[in-house]
Short mmCIF file of C-alpha atoms in Angstrom, two decimals:
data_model
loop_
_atom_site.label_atom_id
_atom_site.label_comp_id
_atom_site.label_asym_id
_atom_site.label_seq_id
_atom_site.Cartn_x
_atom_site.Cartn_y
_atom_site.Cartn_z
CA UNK A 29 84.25 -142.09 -87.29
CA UNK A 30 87.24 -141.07 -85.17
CA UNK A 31 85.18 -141.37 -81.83
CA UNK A 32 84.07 -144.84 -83.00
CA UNK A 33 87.44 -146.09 -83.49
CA UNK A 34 88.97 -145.10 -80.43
CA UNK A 35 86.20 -146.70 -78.70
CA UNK A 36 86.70 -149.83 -80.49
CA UNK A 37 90.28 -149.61 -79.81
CA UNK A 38 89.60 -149.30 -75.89
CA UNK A 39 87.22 -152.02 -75.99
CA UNK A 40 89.33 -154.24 -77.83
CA UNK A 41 92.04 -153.52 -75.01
CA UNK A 42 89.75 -153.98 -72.26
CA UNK A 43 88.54 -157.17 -73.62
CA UNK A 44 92.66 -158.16 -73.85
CA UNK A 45 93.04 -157.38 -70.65
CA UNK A 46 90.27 -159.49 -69.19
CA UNK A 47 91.36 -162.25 -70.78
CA UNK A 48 94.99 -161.82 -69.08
CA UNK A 49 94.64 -164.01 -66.02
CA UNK A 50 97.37 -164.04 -62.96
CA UNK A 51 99.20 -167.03 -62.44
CA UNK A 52 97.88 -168.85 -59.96
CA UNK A 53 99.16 -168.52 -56.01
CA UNK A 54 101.65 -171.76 -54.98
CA UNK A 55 100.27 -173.51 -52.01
CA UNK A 56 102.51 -172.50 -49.28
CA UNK A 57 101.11 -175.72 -47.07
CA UNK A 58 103.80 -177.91 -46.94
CA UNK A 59 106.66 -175.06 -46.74
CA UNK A 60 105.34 -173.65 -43.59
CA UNK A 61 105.07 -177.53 -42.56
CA UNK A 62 108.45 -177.67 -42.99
CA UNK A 63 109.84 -174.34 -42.48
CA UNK A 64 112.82 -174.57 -43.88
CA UNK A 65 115.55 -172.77 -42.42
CA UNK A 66 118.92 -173.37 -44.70
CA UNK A 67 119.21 -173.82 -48.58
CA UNK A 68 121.40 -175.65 -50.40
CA UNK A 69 121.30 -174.69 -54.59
CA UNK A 70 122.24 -177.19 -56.63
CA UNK A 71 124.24 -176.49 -60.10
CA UNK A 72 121.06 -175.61 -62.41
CA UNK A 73 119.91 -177.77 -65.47
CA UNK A 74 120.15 -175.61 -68.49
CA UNK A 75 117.17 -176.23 -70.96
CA UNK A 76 119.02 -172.96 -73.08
CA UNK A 77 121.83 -173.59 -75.82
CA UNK A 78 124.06 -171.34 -74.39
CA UNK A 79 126.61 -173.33 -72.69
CA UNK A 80 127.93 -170.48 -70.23
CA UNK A 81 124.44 -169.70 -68.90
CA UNK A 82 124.48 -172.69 -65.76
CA UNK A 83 128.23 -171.82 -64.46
CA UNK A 84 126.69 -167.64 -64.36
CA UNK A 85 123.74 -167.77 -63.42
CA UNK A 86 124.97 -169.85 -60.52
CA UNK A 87 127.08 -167.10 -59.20
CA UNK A 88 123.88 -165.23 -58.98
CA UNK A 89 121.41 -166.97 -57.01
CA UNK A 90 122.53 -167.30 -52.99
CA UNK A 91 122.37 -163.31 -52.41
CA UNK A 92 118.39 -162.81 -52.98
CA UNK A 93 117.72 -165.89 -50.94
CA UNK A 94 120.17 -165.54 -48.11
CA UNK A 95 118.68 -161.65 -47.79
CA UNK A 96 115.62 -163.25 -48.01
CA UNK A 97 116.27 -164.90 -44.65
CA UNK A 98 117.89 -167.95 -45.36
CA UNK A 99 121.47 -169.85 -44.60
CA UNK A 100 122.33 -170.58 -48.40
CA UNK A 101 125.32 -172.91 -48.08
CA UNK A 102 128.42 -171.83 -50.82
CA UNK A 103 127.15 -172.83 -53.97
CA UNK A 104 131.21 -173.50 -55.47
CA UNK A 105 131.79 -175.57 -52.16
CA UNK A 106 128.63 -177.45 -52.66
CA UNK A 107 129.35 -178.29 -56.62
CA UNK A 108 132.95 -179.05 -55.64
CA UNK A 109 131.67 -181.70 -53.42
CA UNK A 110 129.07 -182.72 -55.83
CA UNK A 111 131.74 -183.10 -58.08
CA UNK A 112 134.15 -185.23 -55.73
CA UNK A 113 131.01 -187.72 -55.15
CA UNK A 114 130.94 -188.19 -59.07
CA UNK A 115 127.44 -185.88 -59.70
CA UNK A 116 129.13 -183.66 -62.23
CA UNK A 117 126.14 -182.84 -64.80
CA UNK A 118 122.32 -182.22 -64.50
CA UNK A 119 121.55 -185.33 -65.04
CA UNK A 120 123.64 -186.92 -62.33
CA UNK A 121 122.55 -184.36 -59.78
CA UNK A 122 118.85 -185.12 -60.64
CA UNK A 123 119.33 -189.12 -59.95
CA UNK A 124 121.00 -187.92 -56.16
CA UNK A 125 118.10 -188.19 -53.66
CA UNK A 126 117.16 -185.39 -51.44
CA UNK A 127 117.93 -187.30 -48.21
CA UNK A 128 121.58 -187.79 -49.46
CA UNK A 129 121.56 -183.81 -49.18
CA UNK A 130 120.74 -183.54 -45.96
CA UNK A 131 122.93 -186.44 -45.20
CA UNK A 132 126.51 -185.10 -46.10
CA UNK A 133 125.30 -181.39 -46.08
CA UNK A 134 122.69 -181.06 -43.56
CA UNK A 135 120.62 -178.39 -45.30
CA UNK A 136 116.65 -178.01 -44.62
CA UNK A 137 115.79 -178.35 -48.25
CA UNK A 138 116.93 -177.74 -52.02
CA UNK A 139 116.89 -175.60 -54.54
CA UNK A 140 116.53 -176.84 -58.43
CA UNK A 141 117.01 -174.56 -60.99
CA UNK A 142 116.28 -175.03 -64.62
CA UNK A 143 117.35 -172.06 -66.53
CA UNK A 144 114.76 -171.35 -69.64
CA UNK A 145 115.81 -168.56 -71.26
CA UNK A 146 118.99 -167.09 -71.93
CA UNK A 147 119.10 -165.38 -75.28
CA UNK A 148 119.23 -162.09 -77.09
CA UNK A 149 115.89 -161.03 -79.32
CA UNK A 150 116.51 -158.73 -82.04
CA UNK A 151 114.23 -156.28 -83.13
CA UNK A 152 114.49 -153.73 -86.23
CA UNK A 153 115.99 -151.02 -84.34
CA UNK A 154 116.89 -152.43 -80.77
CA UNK A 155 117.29 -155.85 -78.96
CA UNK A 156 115.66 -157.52 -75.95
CA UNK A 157 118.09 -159.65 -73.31
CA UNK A 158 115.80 -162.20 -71.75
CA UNK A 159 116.45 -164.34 -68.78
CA UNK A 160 114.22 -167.32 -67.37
CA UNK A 161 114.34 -169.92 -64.79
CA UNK A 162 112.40 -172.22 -62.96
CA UNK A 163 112.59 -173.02 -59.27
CA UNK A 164 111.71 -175.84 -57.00
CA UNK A 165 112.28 -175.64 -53.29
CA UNK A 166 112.03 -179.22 -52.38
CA UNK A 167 112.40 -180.77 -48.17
CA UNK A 168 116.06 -182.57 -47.80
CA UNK A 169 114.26 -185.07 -45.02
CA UNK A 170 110.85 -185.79 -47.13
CA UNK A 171 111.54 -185.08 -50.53
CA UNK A 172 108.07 -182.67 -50.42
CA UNK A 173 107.93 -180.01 -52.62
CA UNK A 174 108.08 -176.79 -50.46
CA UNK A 175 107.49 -174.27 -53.66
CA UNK A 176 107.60 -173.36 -56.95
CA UNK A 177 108.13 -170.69 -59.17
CA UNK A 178 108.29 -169.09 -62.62
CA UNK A 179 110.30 -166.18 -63.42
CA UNK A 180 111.43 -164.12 -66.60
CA UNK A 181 113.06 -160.78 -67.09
CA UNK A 182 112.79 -158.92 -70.25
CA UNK A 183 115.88 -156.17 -70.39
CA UNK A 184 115.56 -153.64 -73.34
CA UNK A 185 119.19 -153.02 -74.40
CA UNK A 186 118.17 -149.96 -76.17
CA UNK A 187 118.15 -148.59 -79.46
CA UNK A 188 120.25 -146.83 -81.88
CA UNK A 189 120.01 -143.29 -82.96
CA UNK A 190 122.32 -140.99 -85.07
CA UNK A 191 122.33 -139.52 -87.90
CA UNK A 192 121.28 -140.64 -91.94
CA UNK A 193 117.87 -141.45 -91.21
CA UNK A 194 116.28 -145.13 -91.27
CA UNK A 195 119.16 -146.20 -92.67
CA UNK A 196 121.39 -144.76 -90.58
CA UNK A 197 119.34 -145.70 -87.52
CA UNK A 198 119.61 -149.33 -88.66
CA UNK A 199 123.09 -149.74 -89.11
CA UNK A 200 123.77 -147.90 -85.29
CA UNK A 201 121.51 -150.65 -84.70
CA UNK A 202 122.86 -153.31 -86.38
CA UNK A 203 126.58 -152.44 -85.06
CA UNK A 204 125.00 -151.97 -80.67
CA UNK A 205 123.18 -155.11 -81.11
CA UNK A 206 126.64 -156.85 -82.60
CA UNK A 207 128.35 -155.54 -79.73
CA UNK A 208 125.64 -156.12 -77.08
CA UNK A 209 126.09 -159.55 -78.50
CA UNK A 210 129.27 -160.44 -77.49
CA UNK A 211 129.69 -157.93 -74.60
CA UNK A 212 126.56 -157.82 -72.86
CA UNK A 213 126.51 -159.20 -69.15
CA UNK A 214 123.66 -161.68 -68.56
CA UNK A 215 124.51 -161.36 -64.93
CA UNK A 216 122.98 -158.53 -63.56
CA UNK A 217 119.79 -159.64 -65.56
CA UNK A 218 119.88 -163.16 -63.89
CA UNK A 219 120.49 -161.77 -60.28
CA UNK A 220 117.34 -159.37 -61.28
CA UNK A 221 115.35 -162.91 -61.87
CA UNK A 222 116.15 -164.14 -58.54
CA UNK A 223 115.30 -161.04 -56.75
CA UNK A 224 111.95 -161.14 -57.76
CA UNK A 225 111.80 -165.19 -57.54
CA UNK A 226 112.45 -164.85 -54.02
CA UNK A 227 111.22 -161.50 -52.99
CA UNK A 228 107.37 -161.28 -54.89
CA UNK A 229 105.15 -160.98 -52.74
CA UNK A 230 102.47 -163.94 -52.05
CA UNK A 231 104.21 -165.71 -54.97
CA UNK A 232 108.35 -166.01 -53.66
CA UNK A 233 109.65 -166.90 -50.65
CA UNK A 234 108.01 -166.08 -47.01
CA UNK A 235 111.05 -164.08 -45.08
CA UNK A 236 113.20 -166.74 -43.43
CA UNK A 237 114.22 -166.95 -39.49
CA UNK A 238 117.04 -164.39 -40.30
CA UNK A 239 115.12 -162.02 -41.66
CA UNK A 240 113.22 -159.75 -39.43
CA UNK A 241 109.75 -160.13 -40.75
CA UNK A 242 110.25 -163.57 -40.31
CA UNK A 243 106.48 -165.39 -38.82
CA UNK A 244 104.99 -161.57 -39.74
CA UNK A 245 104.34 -162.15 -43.62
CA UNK A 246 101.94 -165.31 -43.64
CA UNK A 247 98.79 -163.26 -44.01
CA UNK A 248 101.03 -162.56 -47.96
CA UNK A 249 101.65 -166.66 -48.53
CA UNK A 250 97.92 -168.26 -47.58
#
């Protein structure tokens, strides 16, 4: 009977797994078109409630691209200009054309970021800190869209040991995940994000003129 349950349980997970499918490969067409060789990131739209997430996670995003192999122009300087031309909110900045970019920054192409998750999942005895975005790459001259993207990191915070049993084990929990709470850094979980948004292979970014594998990593991005 023992057998006979263990090989339901691996068929079961087999059948789970098949079912699992891999997102599907952007078309890299129009970015090698294009070939972008400068980014400019725009302040993200925030789809989250947490109203700290946009002004953070924007700190975060020009080191994986610029190592990537990209000229990311100062994100700050860029929002303090957006800000002098009146484009102040998500909304605004969505409603600015792409060729108005390239016109008073002369960047290659944009970066939109909508953040999708920001937010702290509590479990019986530990918590989850999840961070999401979205990214579109899109050509300053053309307004084509260059890529896309999807990412999500899931950081276990841990749980709480100690002493006096379940009981005890909950309320270590119940204090780390109060803490965690209000002290956690979402930071080095959204910089995570963008590493692997720009740096996956066959789904990111194809290495950029100042990178050395620049032209060597197509056979990754067809």
């Amino acid at each position: 009977m023992k057998h006979i349950a263990l090989v339901i349980a691996a068929s079961s997970l087999l059948l789970l797994s098949a079912c699992i499918t891999p997102p599907a490969k952007p078309d890299y067409t129009k970015f090698f078109d294009h070939q972008p060789r400068s980014i400019l990131v725009v302040p993200p739209a925030n789809k989250t409630t947490a109203v700290d997430a946009p002004a953070v996670f924007l700190t975060t995003v020009s080191a994986a691209f610029a190592e990537r192999g990209y000229y990311v122009f100062p994100v700050f300087l860029v929002q303090a200009i957006l800000t002098d031309l009146g484009a102040t909110d998500e909304g605004a900045i969505a409603t600015v054309p792409p060729d108005k970019f390239k016109e008073v920054f002369g960047t290659d192409s944009i970066l939109y970021v909508t953040i999708t998750d920001w937010t702290t999942s509590y479990i019986v005895l530990a918590s989850n800190i999840i961070v999401g975005a979205e990214y579109r790459l899109v050509d300053a001259a053309s307004g084509d869209l260059l890529w896309t993207h999807k990412e999500r990191v899931v950081h276990d915070s841990g749980g709480g040991g100690g002493g006096g049993g379940l009981i005890g084990a909950l309320v270590v929990a119940a204090v780390k995940a109060a803490i965690t709470a209000t002290t956690v850094q979402y930071r080095p979980i959204a910089i995570q994000a963008n590493e692997f948004a720009a740096n996956r292979s066959g789904y990111g970014l194809p290495a950029g003129p100042y990178h050395p594998e620049f032209q060597k990593d197509r056979e990754h991005y067809k």
